[in-house]
GROMACS .gro file of C-alpha atoms in nm:
model
  314
    1MET     CA    1  -4.091   5.381   9.281
    2SER     CA    2  -3.978   5.043   9.409
    3LEU     CA    3  -3.771   5.005   9.090
    4PHE     CA    4  -3.555   5.310   9.171
    5LYS     CA    5  -3.526   5.208   9.535
    6ASN     CA    6  -3.357   4.891   9.429
    7ILE     CA    7  -3.094   5.074   9.213
    8ARG     CA    8  -2.759   5.114   9.388
    9LEU     CA    9  -2.501   5.364   9.258
   10PRO     CA   10  -2.131   5.267   9.256
   11VAL     CA   11  -1.932   5.361   9.560
   12PHE     CA   12  -1.694   5.592   9.368
   13ILE     CA   13  -1.996   5.807   9.278
   14THR     CA   14  -2.174   5.806   9.614
   15ASP     CA   15  -1.857   5.846   9.816
   16ASP     CA   16  -1.820   6.208   9.936
   17MET     CA   17  -2.121   6.314   9.725
   18PRO     CA   18  -2.167   6.669   9.871
   19ARG     CA   19  -1.810   6.769   9.783
   20LYS     CA   20  -1.844   6.630   9.429
   21LEU     CA   21  -2.167   6.819   9.368
   22THR     CA   22  -2.006   7.139   9.492
   23ALA     CA   23  -1.710   7.093   9.253
   24LEU     CA   24  -1.946   7.030   8.961
   25PHE     CA   25  -2.137   7.346   9.043
   26PHE     CA   26  -1.825   7.563   9.045
   27ALA     CA   27  -1.699   7.404   8.720
   28CYS     CA   28  -2.023   7.498   8.544
   29LEU     CA   29  -2.002   7.847   8.693
   30ILE     CA   30  -1.648   7.896   8.564
   31TRP     CA   31  -1.744   7.767   8.217
   32TYR     CA   32  -2.037   8.010   8.203
   33PHE     CA   33  -1.820   8.302   8.320
   34VAL     CA   34  -1.552   8.232   8.061
   35ASN     CA   35  -1.801   8.213   7.773
   36GLU     CA   36  -2.002   8.516   7.881
   37HIS     CA   37  -1.747   8.756   8.027
   38VAL     CA   38  -1.391   8.673   7.930
   39SER     CA   39  -1.304   8.862   7.608
   40GLU     CA   40  -1.123   8.710   7.314
   41VAL     CA   41  -1.010   8.854   6.981
   42GLU     CA   42  -1.093   8.722   6.636
   43THR     CA   43  -1.001   8.867   6.296
   44PHE     CA   44  -1.257   8.895   6.020
   45LYS     CA   45  -1.156   8.939   5.656
   46ASN     CA   46  -1.349   9.047   5.346
   47VAL     CA   47  -1.580   9.276   5.541
   48LYS     CA   48  -1.768   9.478   5.280
   49VAL     CA   49  -1.791   9.857   5.306
   50ASP     CA   50  -2.095  10.058   5.200
   51VAL     CA   51  -1.987  10.392   5.052
   52PHE     CA   52  -2.238  10.676   5.011
   53PRO     CA   53  -2.173  10.984   4.792
   54GLY     CA   54  -2.162  11.325   4.950
   55SER     CA   55  -2.421  11.483   4.717
   56SER     CA   56  -2.677  11.404   4.449
   57THR     CA   57  -2.427  11.506   4.180
   58GLN     CA   58  -2.184  11.229   4.276
   59VAL     CA   59  -2.207  10.857   4.206
   60ILE     CA   60  -2.002  10.554   4.303
   61VAL     CA   61  -1.910  10.369   3.983
   62SER     CA   62  -1.703  10.087   4.132
   63ASN     CA   63  -1.828   9.747   4.022
   64PHE     CA   64  -1.757   9.586   4.360
   65LYS     CA   65  -1.782   9.701   4.719
   66PRO     CA   66  -1.446   9.764   4.887
   67GLU     CA   67  -1.346   9.526   5.166
   68ILE     CA   68  -1.150   9.562   5.489
   69THR     CA   69  -0.997   9.340   5.757
   70VAL     CA   70  -1.089   9.409   6.121
   71SER     CA   71  -1.015   9.241   6.455
   72VAL     CA   72  -1.309   9.219   6.697
   73ARG     CA   73  -1.301   9.166   7.075
   74GLY     CA   74  -1.584   9.002   7.264
   75PRO     CA   75  -1.712   8.692   7.442
   76ARG     CA   76  -1.629   8.366   7.268
   77LYS     CA   77  -1.995   8.268   7.259
   78VAL     CA   78  -2.080   8.580   7.060
   79LEU     CA   79  -1.772   8.557   6.836
   80ASN     CA   80  -1.863   8.202   6.742
   81THR     CA   81  -2.188   8.323   6.586
   82LEU     CA   82  -2.040   8.632   6.417
   83GLU     CA   83  -1.964   8.635   6.041
   84SER     CA   84  -1.807   8.899   5.816
   85LYS     CA   85  -2.145   8.985   5.666
   86ASP     CA   86  -2.277   9.072   6.015
   87ILE     CA   87  -2.029   9.358   6.050
   88GLN     CA   88  -2.167   9.683   5.909
   89VAL     CA   89  -1.917   9.935   5.776
   90THR     CA   90  -2.043  10.264   5.632
   91VAL     CA   91  -1.829  10.542   5.488
   92ASN     CA   92  -1.993  10.872   5.391
   93ILE     CA   93  -1.811  11.101   5.150
   94ALA     CA   94  -1.815  11.437   5.326
   95GLU     CA   95  -1.612  11.635   5.075
   96LYS     CA   96  -1.623  11.708   4.703
   97LEU     CA   97  -1.379  11.469   4.541
   98ARG     CA   98  -1.248  11.470   4.188
   99PRO     CA   99  -1.383  11.211   3.941
  100GLY     CA  100  -1.178  10.894   3.927
  101MET     CA  101  -1.017  10.671   4.187
  102ASN     CA  102  -1.004  10.825   4.536
  103GLU     CA  103  -0.864  10.701   4.866
  104LEU     CA  104  -1.104  10.720   5.162
  105ARG     CA  105  -1.006  10.680   5.527
  106VAL     CA  106  -1.185  10.419   5.741
  107ASN     CA  107  -1.202  10.458   6.121
  108GLU     CA  108  -1.361  10.269   6.409
  109LEU     CA  109  -1.661  10.503   6.417
  110ASP     CA  110  -1.758  10.375   6.070
  111ILE     CA  111  -1.798  10.020   6.203
  112LYS     CA  112  -2.115   9.896   6.370
  113LEU     CA  113  -2.096   9.573   6.571
  114PRO     CA  114  -2.352   9.369   6.767
  115ASN     CA  115  -2.388   9.448   7.138
  116GLY     CA  116  -2.102   9.323   7.353
  117LEU     CA  117  -1.840   9.350   7.078
  118SER     CA  118  -1.578   9.615   7.008
  119VAL     CA  119  -1.311   9.688   6.747
  120GLU     CA  120  -0.974   9.565   6.864
  121ASN     CA  121  -0.772   9.658   6.557
  122LEU     CA  122  -0.844   9.798   6.213
  123ALA     CA  123  -0.599   9.636   5.974
  124THR     CA  124  -0.731   9.825   5.669
  125LYS     CA  125  -0.701  10.198   5.723
  126SER     CA  126  -0.826  10.315   5.383
  127ILE     CA  127  -1.018  10.201   5.076
  128ASN     CA  128  -1.011  10.299   4.709
  129VAL     CA  129  -1.338  10.414   4.554
  130ASP     CA  130  -1.411  10.512   4.194
  131ILE     CA  131  -1.621  10.830   4.192
  132ASP     CA  132  -1.780  11.022   3.905
  133ASN     CA  133  -2.000  11.329   3.858
  134ILE     CA  134  -2.358  11.310   3.734
  135GLU     CA  135  -2.408  11.506   3.411
  136GLU     CA  136  -2.666  11.544   3.133
  137LYS     CA  137  -2.630  11.509   2.757
  138GLU     CA  138  -2.879  11.546   2.470
  139VAL     CA  139  -2.862  11.271   2.206
  140ASN     CA  140  -3.059  11.154   1.903
  141VAL     CA  141  -3.327  10.886   1.917
  142ARG     CA  142  -3.268  10.608   1.663
  143LEU     CA  143  -3.583  10.427   1.556
  144ARG     CA  144  -3.544  10.054   1.513
  145TYR     CA  145  -3.804   9.888   1.293
  146ASN     CA  146  -3.866   9.574   1.093
  147ASN     CA  147  -4.020   9.661   0.757
  148ARG     CA  148  -4.266   9.388   0.658
  149LEU     CA  149  -4.473   9.593   0.415
  150SER     CA  150  -4.628   9.412   0.121
  151SER     CA  151  -4.458   9.436  -0.218
  152ARG     CA  152  -4.711   9.702  -0.325
  153PHE     CA  153  -4.602   9.960  -0.066
  154LYS     CA  154  -4.288  10.128   0.059
  155LEU     CA  155  -4.188  10.392   0.312
  156ARG     CA  156  -4.208  10.739   0.161
  157GLN     CA  157  -3.916  10.849   0.377
  158GLU     CA  158  -3.718  10.742   0.680
  159PRO     CA  159  -3.954  10.723   0.981
  160LYS     CA  160  -3.932  11.002   1.238
  161ALA     CA  161  -3.959  11.001   1.616
  162GLU     CA  162  -4.123  11.269   1.827
  163PRO     CA  163  -3.933  11.385   2.019
  164ASP     CA  164  -3.630  11.296   1.811
  165ARG     CA  165  -3.383  11.387   2.087
  166VAL     CA  166  -3.376  11.296   2.457
  167VAL     CA  167  -3.164  11.395   2.755
  168VAL     CA  168  -2.946  11.120   2.905
  169LYS     CA  169  -2.840  11.159   3.269
  170GLY     CA  170  -2.558  10.960   3.422
  171PRO     CA  171  -2.187  10.942   3.510
  172SER     CA  172  -1.979  11.175   3.293
  173ARG     CA  173  -1.744  10.900   3.174
  174ARG     CA  174  -2.041  10.686   3.074
  175LEU     CA  175  -2.197  10.970   2.874
  176ARG     CA  176  -1.884  11.016   2.664
  177ASN     CA  177  -1.955  10.693   2.477
  178ILE     CA  178  -2.325  10.760   2.416
  179ALA     CA  179  -2.406  10.921   2.079
  180TYR     CA  180  -2.767  10.801   2.047
  181VAL     CA  181  -3.029  10.583   2.211
  182ASP     CA  182  -3.234  10.307   2.046
  183THR     CA  183  -3.603  10.229   2.066
  184ASN     CA  184  -3.762   9.889   2.089
  185VAL     CA  185  -3.805   9.723   1.750
  186ILE     CA  186  -4.129   9.826   1.573
  187PHE     CA  187  -4.276   9.560   1.346
  188ILE     CA  188  -4.458   9.704   1.041
  189ASP     CA  189  -4.756   9.483   0.958
  190PRO     CA  190  -4.781   9.361   0.595
  191ASN     CA  191  -5.147   9.472   0.594
  192ARG     CA  192  -5.056   9.838   0.638
  193LYS     CA  193  -5.171  10.053   0.344
  194SER     CA  194  -5.167  10.406   0.484
  195ASP     CA  195  -4.968  10.633   0.714
  196PHE     CA  196  -4.967  10.544   1.082
  197ARG     CA  197  -4.801  10.629   1.411
  198VAL     CA  198  -4.711  10.417   1.712
  199THR     CA  199  -4.568  10.478   2.061
  200THR     CA  200  -4.257  10.282   2.148
  201LYS     CA  201  -4.019  10.256   2.443
  202VAL     CA  202  -3.676  10.417   2.442
  203ASN     CA  203  -3.405  10.194   2.589
  204ALA     CA  204  -3.197  10.374   2.850
  205PRO     CA  205  -2.823  10.299   2.836
  206GLU     CA  206  -2.689  10.089   3.121
  207GLY     CA  207  -2.605  10.305   3.419
  208ALA     CA  208  -2.795  10.611   3.289
  209GLY     CA  209  -3.147  10.754   3.287
  210LEU     CA  210  -3.366  10.938   3.035
  211ASN     CA  211  -3.603  11.233   3.056
  212TYR     CA  212  -3.843  11.048   2.820
  213ASP     CA  213  -3.926  10.679   2.840
  214ASN     CA  214  -4.138  10.671   2.523
  215VAL     CA  215  -4.149  10.841   2.184
  216THR     CA  216  -4.402  10.847   1.901
  217ALA     CA  217  -4.286  10.708   1.567
  218TYR     CA  218  -4.443  10.838   1.244
  219PHE     CA  219  -4.449  10.619   0.932
  220GLU     CA  220  -4.553  10.753   0.589
  221LEU     CA  221  -4.642  10.496   0.323
  222GLU     CA  222  -4.684  10.512  -0.052
  223GLU     CA  223  -4.741  10.264  -0.330
  224LYS     CA  224  -4.433  10.142  -0.505
  225LEU     CA  225  -4.390  10.267  -0.861
  226ILE     CA  226  -4.303  10.037  -1.145
  227SER     CA  227  -4.171  10.146  -1.483
  228LYS     CA  228  -4.273  10.049  -1.831
  229THR     CA  229  -4.162  10.135  -2.186
  230LEU     CA  230  -4.471  10.196  -2.399
  231PRO     CA  231  -4.496  10.076  -2.757
  232VAL     CA  232  -4.383  10.325  -3.021
  233GLN     CA  233  -4.616  10.627  -3.026
  234GLN     CA  234  -4.687  10.866  -3.307
  235VAL     CA  235  -4.614  11.235  -3.241
  236TYR     CA  236  -4.868  11.495  -3.353
  237PRO     CA  237  -4.836  11.874  -3.383
  238LEU     CA  238  -5.051  12.096  -3.160
  239TYR     CA  239  -5.099  12.453  -3.292
  240THR     CA  240  -5.135  12.711  -3.012
  241GLY     CA  241  -4.992  13.027  -3.167
  242VAL     CA  242  -5.174  13.361  -3.206
  243GLY     CA  243  -5.407  13.348  -3.499
  244MET     CA  244  -5.390  12.971  -3.504
  245ALA     CA  245  -5.679  12.755  -3.406
  246ALA     CA  246  -5.570  12.541  -3.112
  247ASN     CA  247  -5.604  12.206  -3.267
  248GLN     CA  248  -5.411  11.890  -3.314
  249SER     CA  249  -5.329  11.778  -3.662
  250ILE     CA  250  -5.433  11.432  -3.763
  251THR     CA  251  -5.107  11.392  -3.949
  252ALA     CA  252  -4.821  11.253  -3.740
  253VAL     CA  253  -4.480  11.422  -3.772
  254GLY     CA  254  -4.273  11.137  -3.624
  255ASN     CA  255  -4.250  10.854  -3.378
  256ALA     CA  256  -4.111  10.823  -3.022
  257TYR     CA  257  -4.091  10.587  -2.727
  258ALA     CA  258  -4.228  10.695  -2.386
  259TYR     CA  259  -4.085  10.551  -2.063
  260VAL     CA  260  -4.342  10.590  -1.783
  261SER     CA  261  -4.388  10.491  -1.418
  262GLY     CA  262  -4.681  10.446  -1.184
  263SER     CA  263  -4.841  10.215  -0.932
  264PRO     CA  264  -4.877   9.851  -1.035
  265GLU     CA  265  -5.253   9.898  -1.057
  266ALA     CA  266  -5.228  10.211  -1.273
  267ILE     CA  267  -4.974  10.053  -1.508
  268ALA     CA  268  -5.191   9.743  -1.547
  269LYS     CA  269  -5.494   9.953  -1.650
  270LEU     CA  270  -5.301  10.180  -1.886
  271SER     CA  271  -5.398  10.162  -2.256
  272PRO     CA  272  -5.126  10.339  -2.458
  273GLU     CA  273  -5.355  10.378  -2.763
  274LYS     CA  274  -5.640  10.543  -2.567
  275ASP     CA  275  -5.474  10.706  -2.266
  276VAL     CA  276  -5.144  10.844  -2.399
  277ARG     CA  277  -5.062  11.124  -2.646
  278LEU     CA  278  -4.724  11.252  -2.764
  279PHE     CA  279  -4.720  11.594  -2.927
  280ILE     CA  280  -4.513  11.900  -3.015
  281GLU     CA  281  -4.640  12.253  -2.956
  282ILE     CA  282  -4.624  12.492  -3.251
  283VAL     CA  283  -4.663  12.855  -3.147
  284ASP     CA  284  -4.512  13.096  -3.400
  285ARG     CA  285  -4.298  12.885  -3.630
  286LYS     CA  286  -4.348  12.573  -3.832
  287VAL     CA  287  -3.989  12.467  -3.889
  288GLY     CA  288  -3.699  12.387  -3.657
  289GLU     CA  289  -3.651  12.163  -3.355
  290PHE     CA  290  -3.945  12.101  -3.124
  291LYS     CA  291  -3.961  11.931  -2.784
  292ILE     CA  292  -4.190  11.630  -2.757
  293HIS     CA  293  -4.452  11.659  -2.482
  294PHE     CA  294  -4.639  11.385  -2.298
  295TRP     CA  295  -5.004  11.366  -2.192
  296CYS     CA  296  -5.192  11.087  -2.012
  297SER     CA  297  -5.551  11.065  -1.903
  298ASN     CA  298  -5.440  10.911  -1.571
  299PRO     CA  299  -5.254  11.172  -1.361
  300ASP     CA  300  -5.091  10.894  -1.156
  301ILE     CA  301  -4.886  10.792  -1.461
  302LYS     CA  302  -4.562  10.990  -1.469
  303LEU     CA  303  -4.326  11.039  -1.760
  304GLU     CA  304  -3.970  10.927  -1.698
  305ASN     CA  305  -3.820  10.978  -2.043
  306ILE     CA  306  -3.900  11.018  -2.415
  307THR     CA  307  -3.675  10.890  -2.692
  308PRO     CA  308  -3.607  11.091  -2.897
  309SER     CA  309  -3.683  11.397  -2.687
  310ASN     CA  310  -3.706  11.636  -2.988
  311ILE     CA  311  -3.833  11.632  -3.348
  312THR     CA  312  -3.705  11.853  -3.631
  313LEU     CA  313  -3.951  11.993  -3.884
  314LYS     CA  314  -3.819  12.124  -4.215
   0.00000   0.00000   0.00000
């Protein structure tokens, strides 16, 4: 305490001290009054507007929110802390508008400001908004798949989806360009040897929705067939006519080549001498032109062609 007692203030400060303190008090009071009560105006640009459609069948398709310029009145202290993003502007579409670009009026009642502030001037009286109607359209589902089957197998036919059509819902102008929807890619495992099915996701087009999120894909598999030309085969007559004993002559009447197909395994096991017979059928005549027939002990072996296809007996 003795330290402060020894401090002496300059005369220009201590001289007429009561009056100086009174002046300082009123200066602070005026500063407070000006900041808290005296209104000023400031203009805010790029204030974004939230636009809401008038019904569930309308949609706003503009890529960016419209913006306006507005002048706000209020205390300087409040204005100093205010930014464009703090100003809320909401426009509700109250009428049914045609699809396309529409002009909407903006008024002061659409603007919400913090307490103590008011709209001084609305520089932007209207905004342009792109509006469209919500519609539905049925399109095909296109299965996307990566076929990695082994060399022994192939797809019997193009895979099918169930359901094979879905309903797309979205803006009418967006639906015009949608002819189909794709699924996620299905990878077919090389170890697959039989038919199978799998559920996969359907990808909704951007800006649209689907009535089905998933479909079931059906894949039918079969062994690949390979072809082979057999060594020259002798052709024998087979008598099947009335009064004839159904038998095959041991005397060949000609030679022919058989072109066959089957699975790799069946072709590998095929013995032309033991498993294959070429013959002509004799019913009621013994001369003329006869068609050459094919027989194989393995039903999986299929005939593709015989050369020559006929034999003439004289």
